[in-house]
mmCIF file of C-alpha atoms in Angstrom:
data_model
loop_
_atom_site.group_PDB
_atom_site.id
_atom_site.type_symbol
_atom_site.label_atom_id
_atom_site.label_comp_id
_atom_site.label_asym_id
_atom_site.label_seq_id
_atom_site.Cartn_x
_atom_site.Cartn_y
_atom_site.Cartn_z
ATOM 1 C CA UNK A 1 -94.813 -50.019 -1.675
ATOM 2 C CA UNK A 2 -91.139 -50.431 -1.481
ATOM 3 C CA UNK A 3 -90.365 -46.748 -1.448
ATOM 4 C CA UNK A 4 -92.785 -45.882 0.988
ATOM 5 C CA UNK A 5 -92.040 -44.868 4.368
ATOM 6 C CA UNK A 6 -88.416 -43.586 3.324
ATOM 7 C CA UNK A 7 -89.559 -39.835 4.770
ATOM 8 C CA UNK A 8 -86.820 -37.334 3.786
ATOM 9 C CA UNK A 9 -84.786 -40.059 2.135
ATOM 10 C CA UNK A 10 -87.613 -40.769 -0.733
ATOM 11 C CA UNK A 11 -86.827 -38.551 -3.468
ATOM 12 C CA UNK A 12 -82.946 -39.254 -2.930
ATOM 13 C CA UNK A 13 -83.660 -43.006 -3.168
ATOM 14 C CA UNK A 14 -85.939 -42.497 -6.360
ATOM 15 C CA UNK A 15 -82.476 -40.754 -7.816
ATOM 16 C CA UNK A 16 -80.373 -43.062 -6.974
ATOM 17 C CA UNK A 17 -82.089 -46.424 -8.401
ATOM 18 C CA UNK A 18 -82.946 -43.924 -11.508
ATOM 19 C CA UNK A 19 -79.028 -43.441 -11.492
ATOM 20 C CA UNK A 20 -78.495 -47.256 -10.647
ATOM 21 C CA UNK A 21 -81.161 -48.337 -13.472
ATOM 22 C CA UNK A 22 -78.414 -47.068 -15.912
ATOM 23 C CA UNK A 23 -75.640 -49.101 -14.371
ATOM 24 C CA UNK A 24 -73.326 -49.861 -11.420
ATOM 25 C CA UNK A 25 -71.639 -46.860 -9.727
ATOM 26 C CA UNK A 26 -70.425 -46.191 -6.561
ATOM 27 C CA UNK A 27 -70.947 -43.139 -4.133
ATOM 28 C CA UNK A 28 -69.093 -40.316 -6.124
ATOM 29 C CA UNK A 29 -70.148 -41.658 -9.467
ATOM 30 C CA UNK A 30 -73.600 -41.279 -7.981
ATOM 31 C CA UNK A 31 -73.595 -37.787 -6.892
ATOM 32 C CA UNK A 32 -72.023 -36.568 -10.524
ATOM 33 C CA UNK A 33 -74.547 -38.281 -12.759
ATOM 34 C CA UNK A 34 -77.944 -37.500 -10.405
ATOM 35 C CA UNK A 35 -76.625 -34.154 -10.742
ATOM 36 C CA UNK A 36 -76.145 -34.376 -14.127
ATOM 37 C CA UNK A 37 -79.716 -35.633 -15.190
ATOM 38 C CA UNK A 38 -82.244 -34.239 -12.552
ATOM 39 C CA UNK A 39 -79.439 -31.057 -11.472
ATOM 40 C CA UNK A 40 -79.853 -32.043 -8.281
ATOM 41 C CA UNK A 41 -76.372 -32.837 -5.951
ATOM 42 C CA UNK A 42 -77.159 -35.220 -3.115
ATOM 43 C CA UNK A 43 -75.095 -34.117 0.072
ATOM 44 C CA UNK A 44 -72.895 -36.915 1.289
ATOM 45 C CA UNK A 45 -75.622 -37.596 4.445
ATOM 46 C CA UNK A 46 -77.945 -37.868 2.422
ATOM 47 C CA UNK A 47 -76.989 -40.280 -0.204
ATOM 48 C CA UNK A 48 -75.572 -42.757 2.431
ATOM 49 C CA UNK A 49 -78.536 -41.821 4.571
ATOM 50 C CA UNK A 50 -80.384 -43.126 1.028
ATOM 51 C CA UNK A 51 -78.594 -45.690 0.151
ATOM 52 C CA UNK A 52 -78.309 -47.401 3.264
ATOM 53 C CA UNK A 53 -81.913 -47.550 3.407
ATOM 54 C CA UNK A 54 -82.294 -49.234 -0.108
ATOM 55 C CA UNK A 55 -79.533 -51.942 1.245
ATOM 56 C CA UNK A 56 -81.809 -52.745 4.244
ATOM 57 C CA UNK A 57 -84.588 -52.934 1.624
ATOM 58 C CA UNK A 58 -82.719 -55.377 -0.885
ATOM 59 C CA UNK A 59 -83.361 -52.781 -3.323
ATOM 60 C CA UNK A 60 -80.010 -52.209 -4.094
ATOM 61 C CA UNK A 61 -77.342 -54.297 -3.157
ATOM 62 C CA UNK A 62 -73.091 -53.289 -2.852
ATOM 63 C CA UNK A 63 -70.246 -55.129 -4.635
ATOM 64 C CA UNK A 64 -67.030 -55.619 -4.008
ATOM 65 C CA UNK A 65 -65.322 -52.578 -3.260
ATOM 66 C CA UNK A 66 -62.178 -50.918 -5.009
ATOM 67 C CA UNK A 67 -60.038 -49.891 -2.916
ATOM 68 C CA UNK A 68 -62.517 -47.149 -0.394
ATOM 69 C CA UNK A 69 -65.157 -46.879 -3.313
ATOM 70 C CA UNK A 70 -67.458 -49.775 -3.791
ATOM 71 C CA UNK A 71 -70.191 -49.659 -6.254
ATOM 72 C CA UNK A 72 -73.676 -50.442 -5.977
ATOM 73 C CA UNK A 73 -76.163 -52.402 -7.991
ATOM 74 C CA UNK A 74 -79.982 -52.313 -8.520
ATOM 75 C CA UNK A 75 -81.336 -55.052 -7.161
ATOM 76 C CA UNK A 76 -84.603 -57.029 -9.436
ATOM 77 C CA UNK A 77 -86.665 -55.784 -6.359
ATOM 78 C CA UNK A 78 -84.967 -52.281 -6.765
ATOM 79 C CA UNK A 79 -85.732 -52.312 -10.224
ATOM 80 C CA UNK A 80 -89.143 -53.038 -9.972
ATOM 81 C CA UNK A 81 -90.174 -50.884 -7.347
ATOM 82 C CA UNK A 82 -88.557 -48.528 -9.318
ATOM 83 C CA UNK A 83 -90.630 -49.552 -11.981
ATOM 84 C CA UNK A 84 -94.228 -49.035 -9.730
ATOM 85 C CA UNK A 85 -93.005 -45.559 -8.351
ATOM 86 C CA UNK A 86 -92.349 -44.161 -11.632
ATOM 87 C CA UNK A 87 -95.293 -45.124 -13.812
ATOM 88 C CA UNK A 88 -97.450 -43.648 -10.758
ATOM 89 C CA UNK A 89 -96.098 -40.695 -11.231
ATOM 90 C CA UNK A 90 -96.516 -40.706 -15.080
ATOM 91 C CA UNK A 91 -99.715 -41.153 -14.593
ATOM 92 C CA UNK A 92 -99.882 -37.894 -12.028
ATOM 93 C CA UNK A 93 -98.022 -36.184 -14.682
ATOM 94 C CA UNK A 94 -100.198 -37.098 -17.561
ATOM 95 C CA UNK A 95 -102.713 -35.657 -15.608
ATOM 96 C CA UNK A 96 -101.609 -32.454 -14.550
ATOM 97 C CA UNK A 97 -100.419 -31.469 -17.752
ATOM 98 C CA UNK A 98 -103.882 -32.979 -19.555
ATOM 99 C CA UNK A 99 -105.476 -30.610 -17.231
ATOM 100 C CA UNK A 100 -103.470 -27.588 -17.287
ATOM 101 C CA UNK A 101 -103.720 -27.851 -21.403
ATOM 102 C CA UNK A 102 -107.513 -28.071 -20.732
ATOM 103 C CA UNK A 103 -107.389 -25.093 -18.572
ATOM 104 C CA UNK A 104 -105.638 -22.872 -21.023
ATOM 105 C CA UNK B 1 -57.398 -30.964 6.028
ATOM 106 C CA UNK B 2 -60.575 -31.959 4.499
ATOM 107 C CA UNK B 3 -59.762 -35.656 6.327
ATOM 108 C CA UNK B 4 -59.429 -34.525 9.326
ATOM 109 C CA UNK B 5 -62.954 -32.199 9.960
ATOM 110 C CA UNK B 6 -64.663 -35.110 7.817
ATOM 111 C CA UNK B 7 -63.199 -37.649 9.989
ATOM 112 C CA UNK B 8 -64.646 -35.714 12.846
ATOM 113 C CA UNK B 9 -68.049 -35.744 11.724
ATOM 114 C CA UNK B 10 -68.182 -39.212 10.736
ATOM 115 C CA UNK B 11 -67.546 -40.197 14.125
ATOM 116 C CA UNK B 12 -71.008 -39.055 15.470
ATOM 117 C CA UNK B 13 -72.407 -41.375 13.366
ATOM 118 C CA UNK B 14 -73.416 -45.122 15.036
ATOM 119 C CA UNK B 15 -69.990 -47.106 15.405
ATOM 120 C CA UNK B 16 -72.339 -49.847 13.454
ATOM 121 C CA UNK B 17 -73.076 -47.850 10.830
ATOM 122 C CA UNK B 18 -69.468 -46.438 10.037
ATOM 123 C CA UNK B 19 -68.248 -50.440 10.091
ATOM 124 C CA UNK B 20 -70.295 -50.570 7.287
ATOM 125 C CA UNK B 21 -70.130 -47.173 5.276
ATOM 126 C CA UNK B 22 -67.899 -45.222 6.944
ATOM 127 C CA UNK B 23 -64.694 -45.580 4.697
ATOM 128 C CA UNK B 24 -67.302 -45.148 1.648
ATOM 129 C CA UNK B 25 -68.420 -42.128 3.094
ATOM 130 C CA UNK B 26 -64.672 -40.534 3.889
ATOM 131 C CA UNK B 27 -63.803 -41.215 0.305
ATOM 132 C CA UNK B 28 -66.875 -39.304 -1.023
ATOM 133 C CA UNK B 29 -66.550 -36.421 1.300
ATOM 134 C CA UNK B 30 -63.065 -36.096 0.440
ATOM 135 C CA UNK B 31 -64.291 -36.001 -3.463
ATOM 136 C CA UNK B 32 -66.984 -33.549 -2.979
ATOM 137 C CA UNK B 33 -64.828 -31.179 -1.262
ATOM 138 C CA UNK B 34 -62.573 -31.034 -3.955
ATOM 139 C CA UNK B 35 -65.714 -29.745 -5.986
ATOM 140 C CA UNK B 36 -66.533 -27.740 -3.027
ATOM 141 C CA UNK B 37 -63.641 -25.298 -2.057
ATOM 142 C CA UNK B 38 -65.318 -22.578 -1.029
ATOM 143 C CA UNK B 39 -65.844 -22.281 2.872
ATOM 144 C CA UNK B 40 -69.980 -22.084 1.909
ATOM 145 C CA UNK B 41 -69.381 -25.336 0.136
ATOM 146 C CA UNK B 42 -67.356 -27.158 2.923
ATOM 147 C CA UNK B 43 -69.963 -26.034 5.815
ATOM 148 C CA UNK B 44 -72.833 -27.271 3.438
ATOM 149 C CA UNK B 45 -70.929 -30.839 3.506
ATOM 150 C CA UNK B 46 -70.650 -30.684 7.028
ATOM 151 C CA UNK B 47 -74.330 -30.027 7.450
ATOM 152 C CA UNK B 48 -75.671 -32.750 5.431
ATOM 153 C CA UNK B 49 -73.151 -34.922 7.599
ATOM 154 C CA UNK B 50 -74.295 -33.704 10.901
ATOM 155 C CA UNK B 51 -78.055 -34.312 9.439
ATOM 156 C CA UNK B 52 -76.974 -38.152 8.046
ATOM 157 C CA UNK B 53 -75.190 -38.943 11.763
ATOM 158 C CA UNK B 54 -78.885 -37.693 13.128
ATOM 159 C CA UNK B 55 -80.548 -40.252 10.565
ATOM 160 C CA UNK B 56 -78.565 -42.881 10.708
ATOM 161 C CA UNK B 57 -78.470 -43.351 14.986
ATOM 162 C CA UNK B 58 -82.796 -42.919 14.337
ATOM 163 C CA UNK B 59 -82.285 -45.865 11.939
ATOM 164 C CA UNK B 60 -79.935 -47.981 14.259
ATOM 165 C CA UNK B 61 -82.011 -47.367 17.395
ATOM 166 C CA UNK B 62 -82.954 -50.491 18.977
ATOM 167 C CA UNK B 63 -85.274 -52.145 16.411
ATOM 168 C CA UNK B 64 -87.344 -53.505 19.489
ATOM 169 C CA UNK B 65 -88.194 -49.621 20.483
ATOM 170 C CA UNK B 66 -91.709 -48.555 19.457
ATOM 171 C CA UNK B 67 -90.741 -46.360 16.596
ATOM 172 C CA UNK B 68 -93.148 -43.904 18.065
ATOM 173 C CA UNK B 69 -91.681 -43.831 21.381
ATOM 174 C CA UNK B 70 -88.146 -43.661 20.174
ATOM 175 C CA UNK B 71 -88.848 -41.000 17.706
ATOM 176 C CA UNK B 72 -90.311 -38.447 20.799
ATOM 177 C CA UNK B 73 -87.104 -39.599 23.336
ATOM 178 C CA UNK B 74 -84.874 -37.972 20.174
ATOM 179 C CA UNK B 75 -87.581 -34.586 19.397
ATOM 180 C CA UNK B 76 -87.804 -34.581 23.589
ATOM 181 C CA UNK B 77 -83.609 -34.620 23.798
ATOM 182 C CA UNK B 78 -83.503 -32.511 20.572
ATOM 183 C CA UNK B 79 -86.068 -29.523 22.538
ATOM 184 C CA UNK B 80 -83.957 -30.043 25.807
ATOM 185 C CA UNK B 81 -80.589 -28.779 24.121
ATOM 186 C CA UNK B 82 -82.463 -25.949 23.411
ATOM 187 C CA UNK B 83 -84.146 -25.690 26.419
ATOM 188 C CA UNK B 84 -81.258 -26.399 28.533
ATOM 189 C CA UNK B 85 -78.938 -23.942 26.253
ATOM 190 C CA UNK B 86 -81.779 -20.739 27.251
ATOM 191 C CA UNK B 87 -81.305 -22.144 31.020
ATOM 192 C CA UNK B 88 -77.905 -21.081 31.098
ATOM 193 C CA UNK B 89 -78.248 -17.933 29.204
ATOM 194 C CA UNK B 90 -81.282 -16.571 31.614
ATOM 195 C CA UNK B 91 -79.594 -18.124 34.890
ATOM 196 C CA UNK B 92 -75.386 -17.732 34.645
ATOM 197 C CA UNK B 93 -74.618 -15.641 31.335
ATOM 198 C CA UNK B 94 -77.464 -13.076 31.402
ATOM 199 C CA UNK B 95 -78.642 -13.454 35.081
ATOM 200 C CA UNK B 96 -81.472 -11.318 36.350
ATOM 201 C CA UNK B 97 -80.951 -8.346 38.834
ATOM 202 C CA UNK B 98 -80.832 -8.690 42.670
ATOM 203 C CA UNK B 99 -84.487 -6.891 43.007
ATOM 204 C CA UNK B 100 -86.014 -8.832 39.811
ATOM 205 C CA UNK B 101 -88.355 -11.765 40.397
ATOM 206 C CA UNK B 102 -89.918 -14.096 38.192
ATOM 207 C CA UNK B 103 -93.103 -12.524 38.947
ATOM 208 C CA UNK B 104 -92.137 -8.858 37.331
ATOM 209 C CA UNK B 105 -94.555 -8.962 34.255
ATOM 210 C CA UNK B 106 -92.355 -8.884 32.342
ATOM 211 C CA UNK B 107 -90.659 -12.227 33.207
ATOM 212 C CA UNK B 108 -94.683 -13.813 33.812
ATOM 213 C CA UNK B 109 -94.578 -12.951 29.854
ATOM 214 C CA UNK B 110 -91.919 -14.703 28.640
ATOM 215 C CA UNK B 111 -92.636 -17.832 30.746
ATOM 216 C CA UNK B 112 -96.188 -18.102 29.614
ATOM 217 C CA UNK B 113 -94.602 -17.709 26.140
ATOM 218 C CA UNK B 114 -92.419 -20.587 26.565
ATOM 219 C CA UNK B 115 -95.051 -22.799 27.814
ATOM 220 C CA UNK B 116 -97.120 -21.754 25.131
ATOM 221 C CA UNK B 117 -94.036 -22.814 22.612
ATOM 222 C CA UNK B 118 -93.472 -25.702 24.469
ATOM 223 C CA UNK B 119 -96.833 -26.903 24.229
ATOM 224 C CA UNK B 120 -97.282 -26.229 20.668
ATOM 225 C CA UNK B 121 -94.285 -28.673 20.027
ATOM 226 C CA UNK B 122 -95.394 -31.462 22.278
ATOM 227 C CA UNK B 123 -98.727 -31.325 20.212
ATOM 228 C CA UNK B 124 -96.605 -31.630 17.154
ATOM 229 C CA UNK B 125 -94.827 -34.364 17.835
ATOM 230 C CA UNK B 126 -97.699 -36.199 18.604
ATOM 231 C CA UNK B 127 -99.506 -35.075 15.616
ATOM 232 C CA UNK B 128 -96.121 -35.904 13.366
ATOM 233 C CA UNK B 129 -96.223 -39.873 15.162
ATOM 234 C CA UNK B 130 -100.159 -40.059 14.572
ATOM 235 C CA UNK B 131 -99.717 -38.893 10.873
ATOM 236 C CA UNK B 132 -96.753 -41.256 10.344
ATOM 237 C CA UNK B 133 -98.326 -44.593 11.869
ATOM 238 C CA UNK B 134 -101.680 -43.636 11.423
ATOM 239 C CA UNK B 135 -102.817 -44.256 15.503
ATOM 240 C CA UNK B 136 -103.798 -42.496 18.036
ATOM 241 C CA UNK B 137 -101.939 -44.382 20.369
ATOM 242 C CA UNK B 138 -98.504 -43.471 18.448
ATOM 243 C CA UNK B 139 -99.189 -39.592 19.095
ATOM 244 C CA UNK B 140 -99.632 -40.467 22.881
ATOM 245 C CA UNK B 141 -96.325 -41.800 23.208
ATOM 246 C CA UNK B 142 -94.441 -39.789 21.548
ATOM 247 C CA UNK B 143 -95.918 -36.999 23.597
ATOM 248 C CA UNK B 144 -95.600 -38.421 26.800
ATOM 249 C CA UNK B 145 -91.951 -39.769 25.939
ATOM 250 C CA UNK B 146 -90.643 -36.259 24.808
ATOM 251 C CA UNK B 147 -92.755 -34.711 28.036
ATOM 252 C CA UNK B 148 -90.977 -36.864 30.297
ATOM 253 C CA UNK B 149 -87.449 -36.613 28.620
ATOM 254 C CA UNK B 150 -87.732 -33.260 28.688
ATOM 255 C CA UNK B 151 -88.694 -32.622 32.380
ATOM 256 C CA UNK B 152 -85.738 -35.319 32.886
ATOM 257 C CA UNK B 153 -83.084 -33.025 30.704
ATOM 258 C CA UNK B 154 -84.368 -30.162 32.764
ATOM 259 C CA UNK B 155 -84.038 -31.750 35.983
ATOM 260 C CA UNK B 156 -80.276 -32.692 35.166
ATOM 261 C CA UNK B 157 -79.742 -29.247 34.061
ATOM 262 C CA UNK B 158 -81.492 -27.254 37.079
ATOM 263 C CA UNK B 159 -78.931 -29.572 39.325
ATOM 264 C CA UNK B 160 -75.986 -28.470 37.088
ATOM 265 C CA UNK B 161 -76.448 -24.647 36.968
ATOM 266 C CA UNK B 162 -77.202 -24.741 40.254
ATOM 267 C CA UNK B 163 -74.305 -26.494 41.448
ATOM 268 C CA UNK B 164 -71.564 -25.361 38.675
ATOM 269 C CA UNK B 165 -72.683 -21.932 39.232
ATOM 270 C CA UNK B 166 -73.672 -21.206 42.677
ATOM 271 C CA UNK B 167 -72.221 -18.124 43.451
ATOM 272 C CA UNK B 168 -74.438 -16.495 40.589
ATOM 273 C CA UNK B 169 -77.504 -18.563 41.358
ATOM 274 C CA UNK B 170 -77.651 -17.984 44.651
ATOM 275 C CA UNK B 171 -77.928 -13.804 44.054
ATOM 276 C CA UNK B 172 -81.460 -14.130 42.603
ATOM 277 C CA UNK B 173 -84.249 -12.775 44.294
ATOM 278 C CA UNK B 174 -86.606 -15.505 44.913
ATOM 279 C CA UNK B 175 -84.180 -17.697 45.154
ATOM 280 C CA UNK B 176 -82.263 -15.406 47.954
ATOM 281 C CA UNK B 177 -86.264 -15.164 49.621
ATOM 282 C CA UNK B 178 -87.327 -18.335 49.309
ATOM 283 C CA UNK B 179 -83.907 -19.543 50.917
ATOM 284 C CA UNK B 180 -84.108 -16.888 53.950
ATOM 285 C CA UNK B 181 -87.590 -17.749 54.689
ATOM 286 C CA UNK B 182 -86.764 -21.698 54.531
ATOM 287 C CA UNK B 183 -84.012 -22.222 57.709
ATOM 288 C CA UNK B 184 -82.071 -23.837 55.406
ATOM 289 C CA UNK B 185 -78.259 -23.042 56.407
ATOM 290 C CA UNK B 186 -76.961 -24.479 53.118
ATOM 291 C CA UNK B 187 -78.224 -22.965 50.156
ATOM 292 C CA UNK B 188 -76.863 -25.464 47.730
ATOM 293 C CA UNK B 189 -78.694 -28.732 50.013
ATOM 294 C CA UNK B 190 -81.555 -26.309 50.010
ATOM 295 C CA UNK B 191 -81.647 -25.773 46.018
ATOM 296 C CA UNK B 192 -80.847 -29.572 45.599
ATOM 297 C CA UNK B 193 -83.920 -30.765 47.620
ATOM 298 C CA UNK B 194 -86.056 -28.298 46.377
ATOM 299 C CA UNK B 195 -85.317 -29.159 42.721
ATOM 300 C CA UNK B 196 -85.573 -33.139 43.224
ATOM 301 C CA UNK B 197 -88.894 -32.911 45.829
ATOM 302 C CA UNK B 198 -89.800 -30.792 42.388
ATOM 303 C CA UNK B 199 -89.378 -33.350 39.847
ATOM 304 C CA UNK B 200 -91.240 -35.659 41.861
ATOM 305 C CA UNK B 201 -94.371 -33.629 40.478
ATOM 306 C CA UNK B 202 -93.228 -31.900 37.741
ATOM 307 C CA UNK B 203 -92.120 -34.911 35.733
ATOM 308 C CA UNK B 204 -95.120 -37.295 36.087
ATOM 309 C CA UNK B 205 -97.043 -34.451 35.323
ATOM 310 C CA UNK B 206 -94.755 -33.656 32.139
ATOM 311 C CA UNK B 207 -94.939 -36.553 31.021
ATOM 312 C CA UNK B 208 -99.100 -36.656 31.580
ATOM 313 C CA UNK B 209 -99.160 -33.482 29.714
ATOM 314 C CA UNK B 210 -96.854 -34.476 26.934
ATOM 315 C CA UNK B 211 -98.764 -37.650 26.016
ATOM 316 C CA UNK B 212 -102.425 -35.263 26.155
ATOM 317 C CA UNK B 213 -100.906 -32.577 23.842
ATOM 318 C CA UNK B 214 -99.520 -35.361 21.570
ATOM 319 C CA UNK B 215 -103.312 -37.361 21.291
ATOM 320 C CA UNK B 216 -104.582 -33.247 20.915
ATOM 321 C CA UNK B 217 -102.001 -32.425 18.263
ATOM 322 C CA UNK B 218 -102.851 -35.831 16.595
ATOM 323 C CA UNK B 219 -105.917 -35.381 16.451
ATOM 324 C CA UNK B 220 -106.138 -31.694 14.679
ATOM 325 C CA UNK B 221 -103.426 -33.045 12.195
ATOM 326 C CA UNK B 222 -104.871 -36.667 11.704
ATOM 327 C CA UNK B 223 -103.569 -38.496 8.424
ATOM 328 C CA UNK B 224 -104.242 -38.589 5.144
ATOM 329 C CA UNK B 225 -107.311 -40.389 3.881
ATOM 330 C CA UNK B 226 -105.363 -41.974 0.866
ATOM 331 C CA UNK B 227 -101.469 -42.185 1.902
ATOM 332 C CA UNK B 228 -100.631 -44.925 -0.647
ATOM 333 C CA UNK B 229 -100.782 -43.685 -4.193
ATOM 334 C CA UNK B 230 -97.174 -41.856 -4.463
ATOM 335 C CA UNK B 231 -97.976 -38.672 -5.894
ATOM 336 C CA UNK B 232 -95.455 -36.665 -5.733
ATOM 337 C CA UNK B 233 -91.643 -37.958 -4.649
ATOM 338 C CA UNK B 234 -91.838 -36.749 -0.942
ATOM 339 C CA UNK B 235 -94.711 -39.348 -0.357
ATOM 340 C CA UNK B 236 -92.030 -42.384 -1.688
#
């Protein structure tokens, strides 16, 4: 698993390749639309913390930078481990709501 | 203004890691402070940075480290600030009276208390090591590396109260006994000695301790039988 092991940085890095999936943005850009679709704001520690990681991982990889802002890009890796994590947890969420309907 | 306490914090992270980020990072603090004006808002930035400078130097430790060993040298120094902070309240800010020893029950309390605290944390960051890379051997290490960096950061800070603040040290009771019963005529050699003949015991025997509470904590707390199906986000 290419997500696994990431400790307190694994939900941030599921955000940000989510964010990433939908196109290239750098830091900033990142932080607004994450909080935008999952109302979650990443602290600046955190998202470097994050994204770092996902550089060392080739799951994301940077671009040239504008000016101080340079904007990151999924990676085919990123995008596919993306890909794993997420239909994993469809399937956990199929289930718990299967079960709670059941249950009621 | 928001530059300059940003700038600040960014320099505790790894020199490495601020080649690489650092200007990125500036830039974004500087944009999420504008969103942030509030003096809440600001100190939650600064928090998040503090905790990203902590990441990042466990990230750029020496990759040739064991990760388990590393990870209990950081808890160890991490539970010496603290323990080193509570030295210099109970010796120099808040000393005890000239007729109070350590053996008033009172004080016998609180000491047992700390060992029992201390303990309980050695045995959790062995359990933590064991649960992250699944062996026993992990939670020994990490024990025994935060057991003997502690003892160490203790050792460095005995020598430093006891120096920096002699004049106060010297008016505590057992201290002032032990002292006039040794025939010592210098009570800072005599402190010295005492504390380094010490730490010849005290930190093999930390360090002995730290690596059993660490295979005793991993072993209550062992890991997960299935750790590889992601089920919820913290698990990624």
């Amino acid at each position: 698993m290419d997500l696994a092991g990431l400790g307190r940085f694994g939900d941030p890095a599921v955000l940000i390749l989510s964010s990433l999936a939908g196109g290239d943005k750098h830091g900033y850009a990142l932080v607004k639309d994450i909080d935008e679709f999952a109302g979650m704001r990443l602290g600046p520690g955190t998202l470097y913390g994050a994204l770092s990681r996902l550089e060392q991982r080739g799951l994301v990889e940077a671009l040239a930078a504008d000016d101080r802002r340079r904007p990151y890009r999924i990676t085919p890796h990123g995008a596919e481990a993306l890909r794993d994590y997420l239909r994993h947890a469809r399937t956990v969420v199929d289930v718990g709501l299967l079960r709670l309907a059941e249950a009621t | 203004m928001t530059g300059r306490w940003a700038a600040a914090l960014i320099t505790l992270y790894p020199r490495a890691w601020r080649e690489r980020y650092g200007d990125e990072l500036t830039e974004l603090v500087a944009a999420m402070a504008g969103d942030h004006p509030s003096r809440y808002g600001r100190l939650r930035l600064a928090a998040d940075l503090v905790r990203g400078a902590y990441d990042a130097h466990l990230q750029h430790s020496r990759s040739d480290m064991n990760p388990a060993l590393r990870r209990g040298i950081i808890d160890g120094l991490a539970i010496s600030a603290v323990l080193a902070t509570v030295l210099v309240l109970s010796n120099v800010v808040f000393p005890a009276g000239p007729t109070e020893s350590d053996n008033d029950p009172e004080y016998l309390v609180q000491i047992f208390g700390a060992y029992l605290v201390i303990a309980a944390l050695l045995a959790l960051i062995g359990a933590r090591a064991r649960r992250r890379w699944d062996s026993e051997k992990a939670g020994v290490l990490a024990g025994a590396a935060a057991g003997l960096v502690m003892a160490l950061a203790l050792l460095v800070a005995s020598l430093v109260i006891d120096n920096a603040w002699l004049s106060i040290v010297s008016q505590q009771h057992d201290k002032k006994v032990a002292f006039e019963a040794s025939g010592w005529t210098s009570m800072r050699a005599y402190l010295n000695v005492r504390t380094l003949l010490g730490a010849l015991v005290v930190v093999p025997f930390a360090t002995f301790v730290g690596g059993f509470l660490g295979a005793v904590g991993g072993r209550f707390w062992k890991p997960p039988q299935d750790s590889a199906a992601p089920v919820s986000w913290s698990k990624a």
